[in-house]
Short mmCIF file of C-alpha atoms in Angstrom, two decimals:
data_model
loop_
_atom_site.label_atom_id
_atom_site.label_comp_id
_atom_site.label_asym_id
_atom_site.label_seq_id
_atom_site.Cartn_x
_atom_site.Cartn_y
_atom_site.Cartn_z
CA UNK A 1 1.53 131.90 158.31
CA UNK A 2 1.13 132.34 153.63
CA UNK A 3 -0.69 129.39 152.62
CA UNK A 4 1.89 126.97 149.93
CA UNK A 5 -0.77 128.67 147.10
CA UNK A 6 0.60 131.80 147.90
CA UNK A 7 3.73 131.57 148.06
CA UNK A 8 4.13 129.88 145.20
CA UNK A 9 1.16 133.01 143.50
CA UNK A 10 4.06 135.49 144.77
CA UNK A 11 7.48 133.45 143.43
CA UNK A 12 5.32 133.02 140.17
CA UNK A 13 4.40 136.44 140.23
CA UNK A 14 7.75 138.24 141.05
CA UNK A 15 9.25 137.02 138.33
CA UNK A 16 6.82 136.93 135.71
CA UNK A 17 6.88 141.06 136.52
CA UNK A 18 10.91 141.32 136.77
CA UNK A 19 10.50 139.66 133.20
CA UNK A 20 8.34 141.95 132.07
CA UNK A 21 9.46 145.23 133.41
CA UNK A 22 13.12 143.95 132.25
CA UNK A 23 11.42 143.34 128.20
CA UNK A 24 10.07 146.64 128.94
CA UNK A 25 12.85 147.99 130.16
CA UNK A 26 14.92 147.27 127.76
CA UNK A 27 12.97 148.44 124.64
CA UNK A 28 12.43 151.47 126.22
CA UNK A 29 15.67 152.70 126.97
CA UNK A 30 17.13 151.09 123.24
CA UNK A 31 14.48 152.74 121.65
CA UNK A 32 15.49 156.31 123.57
CA UNK A 33 19.20 155.46 123.24
CA UNK A 34 18.68 155.06 118.99
CA UNK A 35 16.83 158.03 118.59
CA UNK A 36 18.61 160.57 120.80
CA UNK A 37 21.73 158.93 119.11
CA UNK A 38 20.33 159.58 115.54
CA UNK A 39 18.97 163.19 116.51
CA UNK A 40 22.21 163.88 118.12
CA UNK A 41 24.63 161.77 114.64
CA UNK A 42 22.32 164.02 112.53
CA UNK A 43 22.92 167.21 114.00
CA UNK A 44 26.37 166.76 114.45
CA UNK A 45 26.99 165.29 110.99
CA UNK A 46 24.73 168.75 109.31
CA UNK A 47 27.10 171.02 111.34
CA UNK A 48 29.65 169.22 110.50
CA UNK A 49 29.29 169.74 106.74
CA UNK A 50 27.77 172.72 106.46
CA UNK A 51 31.03 173.93 108.31
CA UNK A 52 33.14 172.13 106.21
CA UNK A 53 31.27 172.81 102.74
CA UNK A 54 32.11 176.56 103.69
CA UNK A 55 35.47 176.00 104.45
CA UNK A 56 35.87 174.95 101.24
CA UNK A 57 34.13 177.33 99.62
CA UNK A 58 35.93 180.17 101.29
CA UNK A 59 39.19 178.30 100.20
CA UNK A 60 38.59 177.75 96.79
CA UNK A 61 37.03 181.76 96.53
CA UNK A 62 40.70 182.65 97.88
CA UNK A 63 42.07 180.41 95.74
CA UNK A 64 40.73 182.17 92.77
CA UNK A 65 40.89 185.95 94.44
#
Protein backbone atom coordinates (compact mmCIF):
# COMPACT_ATOMS: atom_id res chain seq x y z
CA UNK A 1 0.00 0.00 0.00
CA UNK A 2 1.46 3.33 -1.10
CA UNK A 3 1.23 6.06 1.51
CA UNK A 4 -0.64 9.28 0.73
CA UNK A 5 2.63 11.20 0.89
CA UNK A 6 4.15 8.91 -1.74
CA UNK A 7 1.07 9.18 -3.95
CA UNK A 8 1.10 12.98 -3.80
CA UNK A 9 4.85 13.03 -4.43
CA UNK A 10 4.45 10.74 -7.43
CA UNK A 11 1.69 12.91 -8.90
CA UNK A 12 3.62 16.13 -8.37
CA UNK A 13 6.78 14.57 -9.75
CA UNK A 14 4.94 13.29 -12.83
CA UNK A 15 3.33 16.66 -13.46
CA UNK A 16 6.53 18.62 -13.03
CA UNK A 17 8.48 16.18 -15.15
CA UNK A 18 5.88 16.35 -17.92
CA UNK A 19 5.77 20.18 -17.86
CA UNK A 20 9.53 20.55 -17.84
CA UNK A 21 9.89 17.96 -20.58
CA UNK A 22 7.22 19.68 -22.70
CA UNK A 23 8.88 23.07 -22.27
CA UNK A 24 12.34 21.78 -23.03
CA UNK A 25 11.08 19.78 -26.00
CA UNK A 26 9.15 22.76 -27.40
CA UNK A 27 12.13 25.06 -27.03
CA UNK A 28 14.59 22.63 -28.56
CA UNK A 29 12.32 21.61 -31.42
CA UNK A 30 11.49 25.26 -32.19
CA UNK A 31 15.15 26.25 -32.16
CA UNK A 32 16.15 23.32 -34.33
CA UNK A 33 13.28 23.97 -36.75
CA UNK A 34 14.18 27.66 -36.94
CA UNK A 35 17.83 26.88 -37.60
CA UNK A 36 17.06 24.28 -40.23
CA UNK A 37 14.50 26.58 -41.85
CA UNK A 38 16.96 29.50 -41.89
CA UNK A 39 19.72 27.33 -43.33
CA UNK A 40 17.52 25.88 -46.05
CA UNK A 41 16.03 29.27 -46.88
CA UNK A 42 19.48 30.86 -47.08
CA UNK A 43 20.87 28.07 -49.25
CA UNK A 44 17.88 28.01 -51.56
CA UNK A 45 17.79 31.81 -51.67
CA UNK A 46 21.48 31.97 -52.57
CA UNK A 47 21.12 29.30 -55.26
CA UNK A 48 18.04 30.94 -56.75
CA UNK A 49 19.61 34.40 -56.77
CA UNK A 50 22.77 33.00 -58.40
CA UNK A 51 20.68 31.23 -61.04
CA UNK A 52 18.55 34.30 -61.70
CA UNK A 53 21.53 36.63 -61.95
CA UNK A 54 23.26 34.15 -64.30
CA UNK A 55 20.15 34.01 -66.48
CA UNK A 56 19.83 37.80 -66.52
CA UNK A 57 23.52 38.17 -67.36
CA UNK A 58 23.19 35.65 -70.20
CA UNK A 59 20.09 37.40 -71.57
CA UNK A 60 21.83 40.76 -71.45
CA UNK A 61 24.77 39.23 -73.32
CA UNK A 62 22.42 37.75 -75.93
CA UNK A 63 20.68 41.10 -76.35
CA UNK A 64 23.98 42.94 -76.82
CA UNK A 65 25.08 40.57 -79.58
